[in-house]
């Protein structure tokens, strides 16, 4: 028996593979007596072959749930998660759920991955808001939703993200509309940054403009933004605008512009992404692309609740439309 791609095996799949009833599989899972050795062996062999892990959704319905949702974040310095958590809380709190947050360093001395740490807390579901790794997969025996566009698909997990490709195009459209032609882009690793870069490149090519892309140390931190912006400014003296993969990188780019004697926005327009709390700070007043992270969080909460009700439902992807937010960091070329 083979599993449909992207579909987590369920108790019915085990029953079919073992040639027994679903109720008998339940008896084996509970360790109940009265099951013949042959049938027990058939069920156990099917469980191992299908890599089946009993869903806790059933326990939720039985009233044995912890009423806790785990969230795996990538980096606390990247403030995009503020809106995400707000959206999750708004939809989960009225239902009596609490949220437990972990990052890759969470109990790293005890667990292989933050997923293992959350599972040990008996969470009822998990939202992955970071780049997932394959070593997370074995621990995902609860309903799971991926928040944000990621390079690696998680088997059986729904995806809720903003349309990063469109967001990259919106950034260039705004800058080009102000008369900028030499527009650089600073980027980092991960699926969201990759799609934003693709949107930037597609819009630049469509307007007949050359693409100028730089990365820092491969991430999307303030330090990466600083190093990448320095490279762009030093290599391209005619540069008049920079689009950063997120607001955190934009903060680094602002520091690079200062160190190179470029005023924002008089000498250099700067636009970020995420509309994080950084963007609205009076020091930066950053024009940015609002990825509607609150809506992504709300969508992730709804997708998770639906997955808890029906673990066998088809996996789906939901994209939220981003919007441009204009502040003081961009001006005509």
mmCIF file of C-alpha atoms in Angstrom:
data_model
loop_
_atom_site.group_PDB
_atom_site.id
_atom_site.type_symbol
_atom_site.label_atom_id
_atom_site.label_comp_id
_atom_site.label_asym_id
_atom_site.label_seq_id
_atom_site.Cartn_x
_atom_site.Cartn_y
_atom_site.Cartn_z
ATOM 1 C CA UNK A 1 0.000 0.000 0.000
ATOM 2 C CA UNK A 2 1.358 3.443 -0.879
ATOM 3 C CA UNK A 3 0.327 6.746 0.628
ATOM 4 C CA UNK A 4 -0.863 9.678 -1.440
ATOM 5 C CA UNK A 5 1.866 12.363 -1.540
ATOM 6 C CA UNK A 6 1.469 14.940 1.219
ATOM 7 C CA UNK A 7 -1.161 12.872 3.104
ATOM 8 C CA UNK A 8 -0.416 11.601 6.595
ATOM 9 C CA UNK A 9 -1.524 7.980 7.111
ATOM 10 C CA UNK A 10 -4.537 7.544 9.375
ATOM 11 C CA UNK A 11 -6.028 4.686 11.349
ATOM 12 C CA UNK A 12 -8.159 3.597 8.378
ATOM 13 C CA UNK A 13 -5.023 3.245 6.229
ATOM 14 C CA UNK A 14 -3.488 1.022 8.908
ATOM 15 C CA UNK A 15 -6.631 -1.106 9.067
ATOM 16 C CA UNK A 16 -6.684 -1.539 5.285
ATOM 17 C CA UNK A 17 -2.970 -2.381 5.137
ATOM 18 C CA UNK A 18 -3.316 -4.947 7.934
ATOM 19 C CA UNK A 19 -6.562 -6.409 6.593
ATOM 20 C CA UNK A 20 -8.430 -5.783 9.836
ATOM 21 C CA UNK A 21 -11.115 -3.459 11.149
ATOM 22 C CA UNK A 22 -10.492 0.029 12.483
ATOM 23 C CA UNK A 23 -11.757 -1.021 15.914
ATOM 24 C CA UNK A 24 -9.187 -3.810 16.069
ATOM 25 C CA UNK A 25 -6.413 -1.311 15.248
ATOM 26 C CA UNK A 26 -7.693 0.805 18.150
ATOM 27 C CA UNK A 27 -7.477 -2.212 20.446
ATOM 28 C CA UNK A 28 -3.871 -2.813 19.428
ATOM 29 C CA UNK A 29 -2.976 0.845 19.931
ATOM 30 C CA UNK A 30 -4.461 0.745 23.440
ATOM 31 C CA UNK A 31 -2.639 -2.502 24.226
ATOM 32 C CA UNK A 32 -5.950 -4.175 24.966
ATOM 33 C CA UNK A 33 -6.034 -7.949 25.541
ATOM 34 C CA UNK A 34 -8.022 -10.359 23.400
ATOM 35 C CA UNK A 35 -6.256 -9.700 20.075
ATOM 36 C CA UNK A 36 -4.694 -12.760 18.459
ATOM 37 C CA UNK A 37 -0.893 -12.682 18.062
ATOM 38 C CA UNK A 38 -1.212 -12.927 14.274
ATOM 39 C CA UNK A 39 -3.558 -9.961 13.963
ATOM 40 C CA UNK A 40 -1.566 -7.906 16.464
ATOM 41 C CA UNK A 41 1.601 -8.585 14.448
ATOM 42 C CA UNK A 42 -0.158 -7.583 11.209
ATOM 43 C CA UNK A 43 -1.291 -4.287 12.714
ATOM 44 C CA UNK A 44 2.116 -3.520 14.200
ATOM 45 C CA UNK A 45 3.801 -4.287 10.881
ATOM 46 C CA UNK A 46 1.396 -1.941 9.040
ATOM 47 C CA UNK A 47 2.002 0.821 11.604
ATOM 48 C CA UNK A 48 5.754 0.559 11.128
ATOM 49 C CA UNK A 49 5.567 0.327 7.325
ATOM 50 C CA UNK A 50 3.259 3.353 7.013
ATOM 51 C CA UNK A 51 5.134 5.304 9.722
ATOM 52 C CA UNK A 52 1.758 5.892 11.349
ATOM 53 C CA UNK A 53 1.529 7.980 14.491
ATOM 54 C CA UNK A 54 -1.809 8.107 16.335
ATOM 55 C CA UNK A 55 -3.394 11.530 16.032
ATOM 56 C CA UNK A 56 -4.201 13.427 19.192
ATOM 57 C CA UNK A 57 -7.252 14.910 17.486
ATOM 58 C CA UNK A 58 -9.269 11.985 18.827
ATOM 59 C CA UNK A 59 -8.090 12.757 22.332
ATOM 60 C CA UNK A 60 -9.194 16.355 21.809
ATOM 61 C CA UNK A 61 -12.721 15.217 21.021
ATOM 62 C CA UNK A 62 -12.665 12.973 24.075
ATOM 63 C CA UNK A 63 -11.934 15.932 26.324
ATOM 64 C CA UNK A 64 -8.350 14.926 27.109
ATOM 65 C CA UNK A 65 -6.719 17.793 25.241
ATOM 66 C CA UNK A 66 -4.134 20.100 26.784
ATOM 67 C CA UNK A 67 -5.810 23.071 25.031
ATOM 68 C CA UNK A 68 -2.340 24.236 24.021
ATOM 69 C CA UNK A 69 -1.066 25.112 20.552
ATOM 70 C CA UNK A 70 2.678 25.117 19.931
ATOM 71 C CA UNK A 71 4.320 27.692 17.648
ATOM 72 C CA UNK A 72 7.849 27.220 16.282
ATOM 73 C CA UNK A 73 9.488 30.550 15.400
ATOM 74 C CA UNK A 74 12.707 31.157 13.496
ATOM 75 C CA UNK A 75 14.348 34.134 15.196
ATOM 76 C CA UNK A 76 13.037 36.454 17.907
ATOM 77 C CA UNK A 77 14.953 39.325 16.285
ATOM 78 C CA UNK A 78 12.700 39.073 13.222
ATOM 79 C CA UNK A 79 9.564 40.827 14.427
ATOM 80 C CA UNK A 80 7.242 39.539 11.719
ATOM 81 C CA UNK A 81 5.928 37.016 14.254
ATOM 82 C CA UNK A 82 4.314 39.762 16.392
ATOM 83 C CA UNK A 83 1.325 40.040 14.043
ATOM 84 C CA UNK A 84 1.257 36.280 13.533
ATOM 85 C CA UNK A 85 0.941 35.582 17.259
ATOM 86 C CA UNK A 86 -1.705 38.280 17.617
ATOM 87 C CA UNK A 87 -3.793 36.659 14.877
ATOM 88 C CA UNK A 88 -3.402 33.223 16.445
ATOM 89 C CA UNK A 89 -4.329 34.490 19.903
ATOM 90 C CA UNK A 90 -7.369 36.387 18.674
ATOM 91 C CA UNK A 91 -8.894 33.232 17.196
ATOM 92 C CA UNK A 92 -7.679 30.619 19.698
ATOM 93 C CA UNK A 93 -8.087 32.385 23.052
ATOM 94 C CA UNK A 94 -11.922 32.575 22.901
ATOM 95 C CA UNK A 95 -11.918 28.786 22.463
ATOM 96 C CA UNK A 96 -9.824 28.268 25.571
ATOM 97 C CA UNK A 97 -6.501 27.551 23.850
ATOM 98 C CA UNK A 98 -3.187 28.839 25.109
ATOM 99 C CA UNK A 99 -0.112 29.306 22.903
ATOM 100 C CA UNK A 100 3.352 27.939 23.688
ATOM 101 C CA UNK A 101 6.224 29.454 21.680
ATOM 102 C CA UNK A 102 9.556 27.811 20.874
ATOM 103 C CA UNK A 103 12.530 28.555 18.650
ATOM 104 C CA UNK A 104 15.404 26.304 17.467
ATOM 105 C CA UNK A 105 17.230 26.865 20.771
ATOM 106 C CA UNK A 106 14.190 25.753 22.802
ATOM 107 C CA UNK A 107 15.382 22.966 25.157
ATOM 108 C CA UNK A 108 18.166 22.238 22.661
ATOM 109 C CA UNK A 109 20.064 20.376 25.385
ATOM 110 C CA UNK A 110 17.112 17.992 25.811
ATOM 111 C CA UNK A 111 15.361 17.730 22.439
ATOM 112 C CA UNK A 112 16.544 17.305 18.859
ATOM 113 C CA UNK A 113 14.141 19.925 17.543
ATOM 114 C CA UNK A 114 11.708 22.489 18.983
ATOM 115 C CA UNK A 115 8.917 20.243 17.687
ATOM 116 C CA UNK A 116 10.071 17.482 20.060
ATOM 117 C CA UNK A 117 10.014 19.953 22.933
ATOM 118 C CA UNK A 118 6.471 21.065 22.141
ATOM 119 C CA UNK A 119 5.258 17.483 21.725
ATOM 120 C CA UNK A 120 6.644 16.712 25.181
ATOM 121 C CA UNK A 121 4.298 19.434 26.459
ATOM 122 C CA UNK A 122 1.399 17.470 24.906
ATOM 123 C CA UNK A 123 0.300 20.292 22.613
ATOM 124 C CA UNK A 124 -2.835 19.672 20.550
ATOM 125 C CA UNK A 125 -1.456 21.224 17.383
ATOM 126 C CA UNK A 126 1.626 22.969 15.982
ATOM 127 C CA UNK A 127 2.157 26.041 13.812
ATOM 128 C CA UNK A 128 5.554 26.001 12.090
ATOM 129 C CA UNK A 129 6.596 29.612 11.465
ATOM 130 C CA UNK A 130 10.163 28.875 10.433
ATOM 131 C CA UNK A 131 12.004 26.956 7.740
ATOM 132 C CA UNK A 132 11.149 23.330 8.605
ATOM 133 C CA UNK A 133 13.761 20.586 8.592
ATOM 134 C CA UNK A 134 13.227 16.914 7.883
ATOM 135 C CA UNK A 135 14.277 15.941 11.394
ATOM 136 C CA UNK A 136 11.098 17.666 12.609
ATOM 137 C CA UNK A 137 8.836 15.315 10.659
ATOM 138 C CA UNK A 138 8.935 12.229 12.934
ATOM 139 C CA UNK A 139 7.683 14.286 15.882
ATOM 140 C CA UNK A 140 4.701 15.770 14.051
ATOM 141 C CA UNK A 141 1.968 13.458 15.348
ATOM 142 C CA UNK A 142 -0.503 16.306 15.906
ATOM 143 C CA UNK A 143 -2.374 18.542 13.431
ATOM 144 C CA UNK A 144 0.171 20.908 11.849
ATOM 145 C CA UNK A 145 0.017 24.126 9.834
ATOM 146 C CA UNK A 146 2.952 25.916 8.199
ATOM 147 C CA UNK A 147 2.793 29.731 8.432
ATOM 148 C CA UNK A 148 4.674 31.481 5.632
ATOM 149 C CA UNK A 149 6.110 30.281 2.360
ATOM 150 C CA UNK A 150 8.815 27.694 2.991
ATOM 151 C CA UNK A 151 11.270 25.781 0.825
ATOM 152 C CA UNK A 152 10.428 22.395 2.348
ATOM 153 C CA UNK A 153 6.896 20.985 2.340
ATOM 154 C CA UNK A 154 5.753 19.358 5.576
ATOM 155 C CA UNK A 155 3.795 16.146 4.916
ATOM 156 C CA UNK A 156 0.141 16.494 5.847
ATOM 157 C CA UNK A 157 0.446 20.167 6.842
ATOM 158 C CA UNK A 158 -1.662 23.000 5.455
ATOM 159 C CA UNK A 159 0.057 26.253 4.434
ATOM 160 C CA UNK A 160 -1.105 29.788 5.190
ATOM 161 C CA UNK A 161 1.125 32.598 3.912
ATOM 162 C CA UNK A 162 1.103 36.013 2.354
ATOM 163 C CA UNK A 163 1.736 36.240 -1.388
ATOM 164 C CA UNK A 164 5.463 37.028 -1.197
ATOM 165 C CA UNK A 165 5.865 36.991 -4.970
ATOM 166 C CA UNK A 166 3.255 39.727 -5.347
ATOM 167 C CA UNK A 167 4.765 41.644 -2.441
ATOM 168 C CA UNK A 168 8.144 41.814 -4.168
ATOM 169 C CA UNK A 169 6.487 43.218 -7.277
ATOM 170 C CA UNK A 170 4.581 45.824 -5.231
ATOM 171 C CA UNK A 171 7.830 47.115 -3.730
ATOM 172 C CA UNK A 172 9.418 47.661 -7.142
ATOM 173 C CA UNK A 173 6.213 49.131 -8.537
ATOM 174 C CA UNK A 174 6.209 51.758 -5.781
ATOM 175 C CA UNK A 175 9.866 52.697 -6.229
ATOM 176 C CA UNK A 176 9.680 52.768 -10.014
ATOM 177 C CA UNK A 177 6.568 54.919 -9.756
ATOM 178 C CA UNK A 178 8.676 57.463 -7.856
ATOM 179 C CA UNK A 179 11.110 57.572 -10.762
ATOM 180 C CA UNK A 180 13.792 55.245 -9.419
ATOM 181 C CA UNK A 181 15.650 53.154 -11.966
ATOM 182 C CA UNK A 182 18.699 51.880 -10.070
ATOM 183 C CA UNK A 183 16.893 49.819 -7.449
ATOM 184 C CA UNK A 184 18.794 47.269 -5.383
ATOM 185 C CA UNK A 185 17.468 44.352 -3.380
ATOM 186 C CA UNK A 186 18.966 42.832 -0.228
ATOM 187 C CA UNK A 187 17.851 39.330 0.620
ATOM 188 C CA UNK A 188 18.613 36.215 2.664
ATOM 189 C CA UNK A 189 17.750 32.546 2.983
ATOM 190 C CA UNK A 190 14.372 30.848 3.162
ATOM 191 C CA UNK A 191 11.316 30.421 0.986
ATOM 192 C CA UNK A 192 9.699 33.774 1.771
ATOM 193 C CA UNK A 193 12.861 35.741 0.946
ATOM 194 C CA UNK A 194 13.357 33.692 -2.208
ATOM 195 C CA UNK A 195 9.865 34.493 -3.471
ATOM 196 C CA UNK A 196 10.186 38.185 -2.621
ATOM 197 C CA UNK A 197 13.443 38.262 -4.604
ATOM 198 C CA UNK A 198 11.708 36.544 -7.522
ATOM 199 C CA UNK A 199 8.952 39.160 -7.437
ATOM 200 C CA UNK A 200 11.558 41.938 -7.415
ATOM 201 C CA UNK A 201 13.439 40.421 -10.360
ATOM 202 C CA UNK A 202 10.295 39.789 -12.394
ATOM 203 C CA UNK A 203 9.033 43.365 -11.962
ATOM 204 C CA UNK A 204 12.467 44.857 -12.695
ATOM 205 C CA UNK A 205 12.853 42.810 -15.887
ATOM 206 C CA UNK A 206 9.314 43.678 -16.942
ATOM 207 C CA UNK A 207 10.251 47.357 -16.742
ATOM 208 C CA UNK A 208 13.527 46.878 -18.588
ATOM 209 C CA UNK A 209 15.616 47.607 -15.479
ATOM 210 C CA UNK A 210 18.750 45.764 -14.365
ATOM 211 C CA UNK A 211 18.567 43.695 -11.189
ATOM 212 C CA UNK A 212 21.008 44.367 -8.353
ATOM 213 C CA UNK A 213 20.781 41.744 -5.602
ATOM 214 C CA UNK A 214 23.020 41.230 -2.578
ATOM 215 C CA UNK A 215 22.930 39.052 0.527
ATOM 216 C CA UNK A 216 24.669 39.330 3.867
ATOM 217 C CA UNK A 217 25.648 36.162 5.663
ATOM 218 C CA UNK A 218 22.722 34.177 4.282
ATOM 219 C CA UNK A 219 20.096 35.212 6.835
ATOM 220 C CA UNK A 220 17.649 38.117 7.111
ATOM 221 C CA UNK A 221 18.958 39.799 10.269
ATOM 222 C CA UNK A 222 19.905 43.436 10.841
ATOM 223 C CA UNK A 223 23.576 42.509 10.412
ATOM 224 C CA UNK A 224 22.828 40.786 7.102
ATOM 225 C CA UNK A 225 20.964 43.878 5.926
ATOM 226 C CA UNK A 226 23.867 46.120 6.889
ATOM 227 C CA UNK A 227 26.484 44.030 5.064
ATOM 228 C CA UNK A 228 24.336 43.516 1.968
ATOM 229 C CA UNK A 229 23.474 47.215 1.716
ATOM 230 C CA UNK A 230 27.126 48.221 2.095
ATOM 231 C CA UNK A 231 27.965 45.921 -0.817
ATOM 232 C CA UNK A 232 25.226 47.398 -3.008
ATOM 233 C CA UNK A 233 26.143 50.995 -2.203
ATOM 234 C CA UNK A 234 29.873 50.458 -2.725
ATOM 235 C CA UNK A 235 29.468 48.549 -5.992
ATOM 236 C CA UNK A 236 26.692 50.744 -7.446
ATOM 237 C CA UNK A 237 27.301 54.468 -6.845
ATOM 238 C CA UNK A 238 24.209 55.412 -8.898
ATOM 239 C CA UNK A 239 21.860 53.401 -6.662
ATOM 240 C CA UNK A 240 18.904 55.501 -5.513
ATOM 241 C CA UNK A 241 16.669 52.915 -3.808
ATOM 242 C CA UNK A 242 16.882 49.663 -1.855
ATOM 243 C CA UNK A 243 14.166 47.080 -1.284
ATOM 244 C CA UNK A 244 14.886 44.893 1.762
ATOM 245 C CA UNK A 245 13.518 41.371 2.214
ATOM 246 C CA UNK A 246 12.140 42.384 5.617
ATOM 247 C CA UNK A 247 12.001 45.333 7.990
ATOM 248 C CA UNK A 248 14.866 43.972 10.076
ATOM 249 C CA UNK A 249 17.190 43.982 7.064
ATOM 250 C CA UNK A 250 15.918 47.468 6.203
ATOM 251 C CA UNK A 251 17.089 48.650 9.623
ATOM 252 C CA UNK A 252 20.559 47.369 8.787
ATOM 253 C CA UNK A 253 20.393 49.073 5.383
ATOM 254 C CA UNK A 254 19.564 52.366 7.093
ATOM 255 C CA UNK A 255 22.740 52.002 9.143
ATOM 256 C CA UNK A 256 24.769 51.286 6.017
ATOM 257 C CA UNK A 257 23.335 54.355 4.292
ATOM 258 C CA UNK A 258 24.278 56.492 7.294
ATOM 259 C CA UNK A 259 27.846 55.147 7.261
ATOM 260 C CA UNK A 260 28.154 55.918 3.563
ATOM 261 C CA UNK A 261 26.808 59.443 3.961
ATOM 262 C CA UNK A 262 23.498 58.722 2.212
ATOM 263 C CA UNK A 263 20.415 60.408 3.679
ATOM 264 C CA UNK A 264 17.050 58.634 3.718
ATOM 265 C CA UNK A 265 14.965 59.479 1.735
ATOM 266 C CA UNK A 266 16.797 62.492 0.195
ATOM 267 C CA UNK A 267 19.669 60.409 -1.240
ATOM 268 C CA UNK A 268 18.316 56.882 -0.903
ATOM 269 C CA UNK A 269 14.773 55.538 -0.741
ATOM 270 C CA UNK A 270 14.306 52.473 1.437
ATOM 271 C CA UNK A 271 11.426 50.003 1.584
ATOM 272 C CA UNK A 272 11.048 46.955 3.820
ATOM 273 C CA UNK A 273 8.629 44.062 4.188
ATOM 274 C CA UNK A 274 6.305 42.815 6.966
ATOM 275 C CA UNK A 275 5.043 46.115 8.441
ATOM 276 C CA UNK A 276 6.533 45.036 11.766
ATOM 277 C CA UNK A 277 6.687 47.336 14.823
ATOM 278 C CA UNK A 278 10.100 48.465 13.540
ATOM 279 C CA UNK A 279 8.503 50.036 10.468
ATOM 280 C CA UNK A 280 6.205 52.365 12.370
ATOM 281 C CA UNK A 281 8.874 53.523 14.848
ATOM 282 C CA UNK A 282 9.453 57.269 14.629
ATOM 283 C CA UNK A 283 13.185 56.779 14.096
ATOM 284 C CA UNK A 284 12.694 54.870 10.843
ATOM 285 C CA UNK A 285 9.152 55.613 9.601
ATOM 286 C CA UNK A 286 9.714 52.890 7.071
ATOM 287 C CA UNK A 287 7.715 52.402 3.900
ATOM 288 C CA UNK A 288 7.023 48.682 3.805
ATOM 289 C CA UNK A 289 4.957 45.877 2.332
ATOM 290 C CA UNK A 290 2.331 44.727 4.822
ATOM 291 C CA UNK A 291 2.285 40.941 4.650
ATOM 292 C CA UNK A 292 -0.902 40.930 6.756
ATOM 293 C CA UNK A 293 0.760 38.734 9.365
ATOM 294 C CA UNK A 294 -2.258 39.034 11.622
ATOM 295 C CA UNK A 295 -4.429 37.581 8.863
ATOM 296 C CA UNK A 296 -1.844 34.844 8.294
ATOM 297 C CA UNK A 297 -2.048 34.006 12.015
ATOM 298 C CA UNK A 298 -5.843 33.971 11.933
ATOM 299 C CA UNK A 299 -5.807 31.769 8.837
ATOM 300 C CA UNK A 300 -3.326 29.417 10.474
ATOM 301 C CA UNK A 301 -5.550 29.161 13.546
ATOM 302 C CA UNK A 302 -8.617 28.351 11.449
ATOM 303 C CA UNK A 303 -6.696 25.818 9.349
ATOM 304 C CA UNK A 304 -5.411 24.149 12.502
ATOM 305 C CA UNK A 305 -8.884 23.930 14.032
ATOM 306 C CA UNK A 306 -10.232 22.440 10.796
ATOM 307 C CA UNK A 307 -7.368 19.930 10.740
ATOM 308 C CA UNK A 308 -8.116 18.940 14.343
ATOM 309 C CA UNK A 309 -11.751 18.272 13.396
ATOM 310 C CA UNK A 310 -10.842 16.271 10.293
ATOM 311 C CA UNK A 311 -7.236 15.000 10.214
ATOM 312 C CA UNK A 312 -7.891 13.204 6.900
ATOM 313 C CA UNK A 313 -8.973 16.310 4.920
ATOM 314 C CA UNK A 314 -7.008 17.241 1.803
ATOM 315 C CA UNK A 315 -4.024 19.524 2.372
ATOM 316 C CA UNK A 316 -4.563 23.085 1.124
ATOM 317 C CA UNK A 317 -2.684 26.376 0.720
ATOM 318 C CA UNK A 318 -4.127 29.816 1.525
ATOM 319 C CA UNK A 319 -2.445 33.022 0.315
ATOM 320 C CA UNK A 320 -3.140 36.437 1.858
ATOM 321 C CA UNK A 321 -2.791 39.491 -0.409
ATOM 322 C CA UNK A 322 -0.097 41.963 0.790
ATOM 323 C CA UNK A 323 -0.437 45.756 0.653
ATOM 324 C CA UNK A 324 1.911 48.721 0.333
ATOM 325 C CA UNK A 325 2.213 51.013 3.384
ATOM 326 C CA UNK A 326 3.841 54.333 2.517
ATOM 327 C CA UNK A 327 5.741 56.252 5.176
ATOM 328 C CA UNK A 328 8.685 58.663 5.158
ATOM 329 C CA UNK A 329 11.553 56.472 3.913
ATOM 330 C CA UNK A 330 10.728 56.682 0.197
ATOM 331 C CA UNK A 331 10.639 59.775 -2.008
ATOM 332 C CA UNK A 332 10.960 60.696 -5.714
ATOM 333 C CA UNK A 333 14.346 59.924 -7.223
#
